[in-house]
Amino acid sequence: RPHKAGSELLELSVLDEPSGEKLANIIFADAQDRRSRKFLLVRDQNTVERLRKKRMMALVQLFLIHRYKASTVHYVTPTEDNEFQAQKMKSMGIFSDVQTEVGQIIVATVNKQVVDNLLKPDRTSLLEMIRKS
């Protein structure tokens, strides 16, 4: 749903089913450049403390990459947490390259082969990633 009425920013929230507690959220926009390459602009992302370092935000971003067929993810005015997240996803193979650009933007290139492998219907690779095996 839109982050604010009339905004092009969207917010994806992950809620705990029984309590309705917000476990994670990401504020983003999808865009396309002149060459028809699709990318995500991540403005903000949050995960509750108990789920940090549990791959929750990696799963949320993996969903968005798949949903919007993004070839890159751009973190706008990134925090240290964004830098850590991007580097961690690079170490998992989800990103093939992570660059800090002029103007405080992190640009992460999506590794399509790894993403396709993680999203296979058997979910074997995805479960291995979640379990950190």
Short mmCIF file of N, CA and C in Angstrom, two decimals:
data_model
loop_
_atom_site.label_atom_id
_atom_site.label_comp_id
_atom_site.label_asym_id
_atom_site.label_seq_id
_atom_site.Cartn_x
_atom_site.Cartn_y
_atom_site.Cartn_z
N ARG A 1 0.84 -1.18 0.00
CA ARG A 1 0.00 0.00 0.00
C ARG A 1 0.88 1.23 0.00
N PRO A 2 0.37 2.38 -0.44
CA PRO A 2 1.17 3.60 -0.43
C PRO A 2 1.61 3.97 0.98
N HIS A 3 2.83 4.48 1.08
CA HIS A 3 3.36 4.89 2.38
C HIS A 3 2.55 6.06 2.93
N LYS A 4 2.27 7.04 2.08
CA LYS A 4 1.41 8.18 2.42
C LYS A 4 0.46 8.40 1.25
N ALA A 5 -0.71 8.91 1.52
CA ALA A 5 -1.68 9.16 0.45
C ALA A 5 -1.06 10.03 -0.64
N GLY A 6 -1.20 9.60 -1.89
CA GLY A 6 -0.68 10.34 -3.02
C GLY A 6 0.80 10.14 -3.28
N SER A 7 1.45 9.36 -2.47
CA SER A 7 2.88 9.12 -2.60
C SER A 7 3.15 7.96 -3.55
N GLU A 8 4.29 8.01 -4.21
CA GLU A 8 4.69 6.88 -5.03
C GLU A 8 5.47 5.86 -4.23
N LEU A 9 5.79 6.20 -2.99
CA LEU A 9 6.47 5.26 -2.11
C LEU A 9 5.48 4.23 -1.61
N LEU A 10 5.93 3.00 -1.52
CA LEU A 10 5.10 1.91 -0.99
C LEU A 10 5.71 1.42 0.30
N GLU A 11 4.87 0.82 1.13
CA GLU A 11 5.35 0.20 2.35
C GLU A 11 4.88 -1.24 2.36
N LEU A 12 5.82 -2.14 2.56
CA LEU A 12 5.50 -3.55 2.75
C LEU A 12 5.78 -3.85 4.21
N SER A 13 4.78 -4.34 4.91
CA SER A 13 4.92 -4.70 6.31
C SER A 13 4.71 -6.19 6.49
N VAL A 14 5.49 -6.78 7.38
CA VAL A 14 5.33 -8.19 7.75
C VAL A 14 4.76 -8.17 9.16
N LEU A 15 3.56 -8.76 9.29
CA LEU A 15 2.86 -8.74 10.57
C LEU A 15 2.79 -10.13 11.18
N ASP A 16 2.86 -10.17 12.50
CA ASP A 16 2.66 -11.42 13.22
C ASP A 16 1.17 -11.71 13.19
N GLU A 17 0.80 -12.90 12.71
CA GLU A 17 -0.62 -13.21 12.48
C GLU A 17 -1.47 -13.13 13.74
N PRO A 18 -1.11 -13.78 14.83
CA PRO A 18 -2.04 -13.72 15.96
C PRO A 18 -2.14 -12.33 16.61
N SER A 19 -1.02 -11.64 16.75
CA SER A 19 -1.04 -10.37 17.50
C SER A 19 -1.18 -9.14 16.62
N GLY A 20 -0.84 -9.24 15.35
CA GLY A 20 -0.87 -8.07 14.47
C GLY A 20 0.35 -7.18 14.63
N GLU A 21 1.31 -7.61 15.45
CA GLU A 21 2.54 -6.85 15.66
C GLU A 21 3.33 -6.74 14.36
N LYS A 22 3.85 -5.55 14.09
CA LYS A 22 4.68 -5.35 12.90
C LYS A 22 6.08 -5.90 13.18
N LEU A 23 6.46 -6.95 12.45
CA LEU A 23 7.76 -7.59 12.63
C LEU A 23 8.84 -6.93 11.78
N ALA A 24 8.45 -6.46 10.61
CA ALA A 24 9.40 -5.80 9.71
C ALA A 24 8.62 -4.92 8.75
N ASN A 25 9.30 -3.90 8.24
CA ASN A 25 8.70 -3.11 7.18
C ASN A 25 9.80 -2.52 6.31
N ILE A 26 9.43 -2.21 5.10
CA ILE A 26 10.36 -1.60 4.16
C ILE A 26 9.57 -0.57 3.36
N ILE A 27 10.15 0.60 3.23
CA ILE A 27 9.54 1.67 2.44
C ILE A 27 10.37 1.78 1.17
N PHE A 28 9.71 1.67 0.02
CA PHE A 28 10.42 1.54 -1.24
C PHE A 28 9.59 2.10 -2.39
N ALA A 29 10.23 2.19 -3.52
CA ALA A 29 9.56 2.51 -4.79
C ALA A 29 10.20 1.65 -5.85
N ASP A 30 9.43 1.29 -6.85
CA ASP A 30 10.01 0.58 -7.98
C ASP A 30 10.12 1.58 -9.13
N ALA A 31 11.15 1.42 -9.93
CA ALA A 31 11.38 2.36 -11.03
C ALA A 31 12.01 1.62 -12.20
N GLN A 32 12.10 2.33 -13.31
CA GLN A 32 12.66 1.75 -14.52
C GLN A 32 13.49 2.84 -15.20
N ASP A 33 14.68 2.47 -15.70
CA ASP A 33 15.51 3.47 -16.37
C ASP A 33 15.21 3.50 -17.87
N ARG A 34 15.95 4.32 -18.60
CA ARG A 34 15.71 4.48 -20.04
C ARG A 34 15.94 3.20 -20.83
N ARG A 35 16.72 2.29 -20.27
CA ARG A 35 17.01 1.02 -20.95
C ARG A 35 16.07 -0.09 -20.50
N SER A 36 15.00 0.29 -19.83
CA SER A 36 13.97 -0.64 -19.34
C SER A 36 14.46 -1.58 -18.24
N ARG A 37 15.57 -1.24 -17.59
CA ARG A 37 16.02 -2.02 -16.45
C ARG A 37 15.23 -1.58 -15.23
N LYS A 38 14.75 -2.55 -14.48
CA LYS A 38 13.95 -2.26 -13.31
C LYS A 38 14.82 -2.27 -12.06
N PHE A 39 14.52 -1.38 -11.15
CA PHE A 39 15.26 -1.34 -9.89
C PHE A 39 14.35 -0.91 -8.76
N LEU A 40 14.79 -1.20 -7.55
CA LEU A 40 14.07 -0.81 -6.34
C LEU A 40 14.83 0.31 -5.66
N LEU A 41 14.11 1.31 -5.19
CA LEU A 41 14.67 2.38 -4.37
C LEU A 41 14.22 2.12 -2.94
N VAL A 42 15.13 1.80 -2.06
CA VAL A 42 14.80 1.53 -0.67
C VAL A 42 15.05 2.79 0.14
N ARG A 43 14.01 3.31 0.74
CA ARG A 43 14.12 4.53 1.53
C ARG A 43 14.39 4.20 3.00
N ASP A 44 13.70 3.16 3.52
CA ASP A 44 13.85 2.81 4.93
C ASP A 44 13.48 1.35 5.11
N GLN A 45 14.10 0.71 6.08
CA GLN A 45 13.77 -0.68 6.41
C GLN A 45 13.98 -0.89 7.90
N ASN A 46 13.09 -1.66 8.50
CA ASN A 46 13.14 -1.90 9.94
C ASN A 46 12.73 -3.33 10.24
N THR A 47 13.38 -3.89 11.23
CA THR A 47 13.04 -5.23 11.72
C THR A 47 13.03 -5.16 13.24
N VAL A 48 12.08 -5.83 13.88
CA VAL A 48 12.07 -5.84 15.35
C VAL A 48 13.36 -6.48 15.84
N GLU A 49 13.79 -6.04 17.00
CA GLU A 49 15.10 -6.45 17.55
C GLU A 49 15.28 -7.97 17.59
N ARG A 50 14.28 -8.69 18.03
CA ARG A 50 14.44 -10.14 18.20
C ARG A 50 14.60 -10.89 16.88
N LEU A 51 14.26 -10.27 15.76
CA LEU A 51 14.40 -10.93 14.46
C LEU A 51 15.58 -10.42 13.64
N ARG A 52 16.37 -9.53 14.22
CA ARG A 52 17.56 -9.06 13.51
C ARG A 52 18.57 -10.19 13.44
N LYS A 53 19.30 -10.22 12.35
CA LYS A 53 20.29 -11.26 12.07
C LYS A 53 19.64 -12.64 11.95
N LYS A 54 18.36 -12.66 11.55
CA LYS A 54 17.64 -13.91 11.33
C LYS A 54 17.22 -14.05 9.87
N ARG A 55 17.72 -13.18 9.01
CA ARG A 55 17.45 -13.19 7.57
C ARG A 55 16.06 -12.69 7.19
N MET A 56 15.35 -12.04 8.13
CA MET A 56 14.02 -11.52 7.84
C MET A 56 14.07 -10.48 6.73
N MET A 57 14.95 -9.48 6.84
CA MET A 57 14.99 -8.42 5.84
C MET A 57 15.52 -8.95 4.51
N ALA A 58 16.39 -9.93 4.54
CA ALA A 58 16.85 -10.56 3.29
C ALA A 58 15.67 -11.21 2.57
N LEU A 59 14.79 -11.85 3.32
CA LEU A 59 13.60 -12.47 2.72
C LEU A 59 12.64 -11.43 2.16
N VAL A 60 12.46 -10.34 2.90
CA VAL A 60 11.58 -9.27 2.43
C VAL A 60 12.13 -8.70 1.12
N GLN A 61 13.43 -8.42 1.08
CA GLN A 61 14.01 -7.86 -0.13
C GLN A 61 14.02 -8.87 -1.27
N LEU A 62 14.23 -10.13 -0.96
CA LEU A 62 14.17 -11.17 -1.98
C LEU A 62 12.77 -11.21 -2.61
N PHE A 63 11.74 -11.10 -1.78
CA PHE A 63 10.37 -11.04 -2.29
C PHE A 63 10.19 -9.86 -3.24
N LEU A 64 10.67 -8.68 -2.83
CA LEU A 64 10.52 -7.48 -3.66
C LEU A 64 11.31 -7.59 -4.97
N ILE A 65 12.51 -8.13 -4.89
CA ILE A 65 13.33 -8.32 -6.10
C ILE A 65 12.58 -9.21 -7.08
N HIS A 66 12.01 -10.29 -6.58
CA HIS A 66 11.24 -11.21 -7.42
C HIS A 66 9.96 -10.55 -7.93
N ARG A 67 9.23 -9.90 -7.05
CA ARG A 67 7.95 -9.29 -7.40
C ARG A 67 8.08 -8.21 -8.47
N TYR A 68 9.12 -7.39 -8.34
CA TYR A 68 9.30 -6.28 -9.28
C TYR A 68 10.36 -6.55 -10.35
N LYS A 69 10.92 -7.76 -10.35
CA LYS A 69 11.92 -8.16 -11.34
C LYS A 69 13.07 -7.15 -11.41
N ALA A 70 13.56 -6.77 -10.24
CA ALA A 70 14.60 -5.75 -10.13
C ALA A 70 15.97 -6.30 -10.49
N SER A 71 16.73 -5.52 -11.22
CA SER A 71 18.11 -5.90 -11.54
C SER A 71 19.10 -5.26 -10.57
N THR A 72 18.67 -4.16 -9.92
CA THR A 72 19.48 -3.52 -8.89
C THR A 72 18.58 -3.02 -7.77
N VAL A 73 19.21 -2.84 -6.61
CA VAL A 73 18.53 -2.25 -5.46
C VAL A 73 19.35 -1.03 -5.06
N HIS A 74 18.67 0.12 -4.95
CA HIS A 74 19.33 1.37 -4.59
C HIS A 74 18.87 1.77 -3.20
N TYR A 75 19.81 1.87 -2.27
CA TYR A 75 19.50 2.32 -0.91
C TYR A 75 19.75 3.82 -0.87
N VAL A 76 18.69 4.61 -0.68
CA VAL A 76 18.77 6.06 -0.70
C VAL A 76 19.06 6.57 0.71
N THR A 77 19.98 7.51 0.84
CA THR A 77 20.47 8.01 2.12
C THR A 77 20.65 6.84 3.11
N PRO A 78 21.57 5.96 2.78
CA PRO A 78 21.72 4.72 3.57
C PRO A 78 22.31 4.96 4.96
N THR A 79 21.95 4.05 5.83
CA THR A 79 22.50 4.01 7.19
C THR A 79 23.57 2.93 7.24
N GLU A 80 24.24 2.82 8.36
CA GLU A 80 25.21 1.74 8.54
C GLU A 80 24.52 0.39 8.44
N ASP A 81 23.28 0.30 8.92
CA ASP A 81 22.52 -0.94 8.83
C ASP A 81 22.26 -1.33 7.38
N ASN A 82 21.97 -0.32 6.52
CA ASN A 82 21.77 -0.60 5.10
C ASN A 82 23.05 -1.14 4.47
N GLU A 83 24.18 -0.54 4.81
CA GLU A 83 25.47 -0.99 4.29
C GLU A 83 25.74 -2.42 4.74
N PHE A 84 25.50 -2.70 6.02
CA PHE A 84 25.70 -4.05 6.54
C PHE A 84 24.78 -5.05 5.83
N GLN A 85 23.50 -4.66 5.66
CA GLN A 85 22.52 -5.53 5.00
C GLN A 85 22.96 -5.84 3.57
N ALA A 86 23.36 -4.82 2.84
CA ALA A 86 23.77 -5.01 1.44
C ALA A 86 25.00 -5.91 1.36
N GLN A 87 25.97 -5.69 2.23
CA GLN A 87 27.18 -6.52 2.22
C GLN A 87 26.85 -7.96 2.62
N LYS A 88 25.96 -8.14 3.57
CA LYS A 88 25.56 -9.48 4.00
C LYS A 88 24.86 -10.22 2.85
N MET A 89 23.98 -9.50 2.14
CA MET A 89 23.28 -10.13 1.01
C MET A 89 24.26 -10.43 -0.12
N LYS A 90 25.33 -9.65 -0.24
CA LYS A 90 26.37 -9.96 -1.21
C LYS A 90 27.09 -11.25 -0.79
N SER A 91 27.39 -11.38 0.50
CA SER A 91 28.07 -12.60 0.96
C SER A 91 27.19 -13.84 0.80
N MET A 92 25.85 -13.66 0.80
CA MET A 92 24.92 -14.77 0.56
C MET A 92 24.78 -15.06 -0.92
N GLY A 93 25.29 -14.16 -1.77
CA GLY A 93 25.22 -14.35 -3.22
C GLY A 93 24.02 -13.68 -3.87
N ILE A 94 23.12 -13.08 -3.09
CA ILE A 94 21.94 -12.44 -3.65
C ILE A 94 22.35 -11.22 -4.49
N PHE A 95 23.36 -10.49 -4.01
CA PHE A 95 23.93 -9.39 -4.78
C PHE A 95 25.29 -9.81 -5.30
N SER A 96 25.58 -9.48 -6.55
CA SER A 96 26.90 -9.79 -7.10
C SER A 96 27.88 -8.65 -6.87
N ASP A 97 27.36 -7.44 -6.65
CA ASP A 97 28.22 -6.29 -6.45
C ASP A 97 27.48 -5.25 -5.62
N VAL A 98 28.20 -4.57 -4.75
CA VAL A 98 27.64 -3.50 -3.93
C VAL A 98 28.59 -2.31 -4.03
N GLN A 99 28.07 -1.18 -4.50
CA GLN A 99 28.88 0.03 -4.68
C GLN A 99 28.24 1.20 -3.94
N THR A 100 29.07 1.99 -3.28
CA THR A 100 28.60 3.24 -2.68
C THR A 100 28.83 4.33 -3.71
N GLU A 101 27.75 4.97 -4.10
CA GLU A 101 27.80 5.97 -5.15
C GLU A 101 27.87 7.38 -4.56
N VAL A 102 28.21 8.33 -5.40
CA VAL A 102 28.20 9.73 -5.02
C VAL A 102 26.77 10.12 -4.64
N GLY A 103 26.63 10.95 -3.64
CA GLY A 103 25.29 11.40 -3.25
C GLY A 103 24.64 10.47 -2.26
N GLN A 104 25.43 9.67 -1.58
CA GLN A 104 24.92 8.78 -0.54
C GLN A 104 23.86 7.81 -1.04
N ILE A 105 24.25 7.01 -2.00
CA ILE A 105 23.39 5.94 -2.50
C ILE A 105 24.23 4.67 -2.56
N ILE A 106 23.66 3.58 -2.10
CA ILE A 106 24.30 2.27 -2.28
C ILE A 106 23.56 1.58 -3.41
N VAL A 107 24.32 1.11 -4.39
CA VAL A 107 23.73 0.40 -5.52
C VAL A 107 24.20 -1.04 -5.44
N ALA A 108 23.24 -1.96 -5.32
CA ALA A 108 23.54 -3.38 -5.24
C ALA A 108 22.98 -4.07 -6.48
N THR A 109 23.85 -4.79 -7.17
CA THR A 109 23.45 -5.51 -8.39
C THR A 109 22.94 -6.89 -8.01
N VAL A 110 21.76 -7.22 -8.47
CA VAL A 110 21.13 -8.51 -8.16
C VAL A 110 21.78 -9.62 -8.98
N ASN A 111 22.11 -10.71 -8.30
CA ASN A 111 22.64 -11.90 -8.96
C ASN A 111 21.44 -12.77 -9.35
N LYS A 112 20.98 -12.63 -10.58
CA LYS A 112 19.74 -13.28 -11.03
C LYS A 112 19.80 -14.80 -10.88
N GLN A 113 20.94 -15.41 -11.16
CA GLN A 113 21.05 -16.87 -11.05
C GLN A 113 20.83 -17.34 -9.62
N VAL A 114 21.41 -16.64 -8.66
CA VAL A 114 21.25 -17.03 -7.25
C VAL A 114 19.80 -16.82 -6.82
N VAL A 115 19.21 -15.68 -7.21
CA VAL A 115 17.82 -15.41 -6.86
C VAL A 115 16.90 -16.48 -7.46
N ASP A 116 17.12 -16.82 -8.72
CA ASP A 116 16.30 -17.87 -9.36
C ASP A 116 16.45 -19.20 -8.62
N ASN A 117 17.67 -19.51 -8.19
CA ASN A 117 17.91 -20.76 -7.46
C ASN A 117 17.21 -20.74 -6.09
N LEU A 118 17.27 -19.60 -5.40
CA LEU A 118 16.60 -19.49 -4.10
C LEU A 118 15.10 -19.62 -4.22
N LEU A 119 14.55 -19.21 -5.36
CA LEU A 119 13.10 -19.20 -5.53
C LEU A 119 12.55 -20.41 -6.27
N LYS A 120 13.36 -21.44 -6.43
CA LYS A 120 12.86 -22.68 -7.04
C LYS A 120 11.73 -23.24 -6.18
N PRO A 121 10.75 -23.88 -6.81
CA PRO A 121 9.60 -24.41 -6.07
C PRO A 121 9.95 -25.37 -4.93
N ASP A 122 11.07 -26.09 -5.02
CA ASP A 122 11.41 -27.03 -3.94
C ASP A 122 11.89 -26.33 -2.67
N ARG A 123 12.25 -25.06 -2.77
CA ARG A 123 12.66 -24.21 -1.64
C ARG A 123 13.88 -24.72 -0.88
N THR A 124 14.61 -25.68 -1.40
CA THR A 124 15.77 -26.23 -0.72
C THR A 124 16.82 -25.17 -0.44
N SER A 125 17.20 -24.42 -1.46
CA SER A 125 18.23 -23.38 -1.29
C SER A 125 17.74 -22.27 -0.38
N LEU A 126 16.49 -21.91 -0.49
CA LEU A 126 15.92 -20.87 0.35
C LEU A 126 15.96 -21.28 1.82
N LEU A 127 15.56 -22.50 2.11
CA LEU A 127 15.59 -22.98 3.49
C LEU A 127 17.01 -23.07 4.03
N GLU A 128 17.96 -23.44 3.18
CA GLU A 128 19.37 -23.46 3.58
C GLU A 128 19.85 -22.05 3.93
N MET A 129 19.43 -21.07 3.13
CA MET A 129 19.81 -19.69 3.40
C MET A 129 19.23 -19.23 4.74
N ILE A 130 17.96 -19.53 4.97
CA ILE A 130 17.31 -19.12 6.21
C ILE A 130 17.99 -19.78 7.42
N ARG A 131 18.33 -21.04 7.27
CA ARG A 131 18.97 -21.77 8.37
C ARG A 131 20.44 -21.44 8.51
N LYS A 132 20.97 -20.65 7.56
CA LYS A 132 22.38 -20.27 7.54
C LYS A 132 23.28 -21.47 7.38
N SER A 133 22.83 -22.46 6.59
CA SER A 133 23.66 -23.65 6.40
C SER A 133 24.46 -23.57 5.12
#
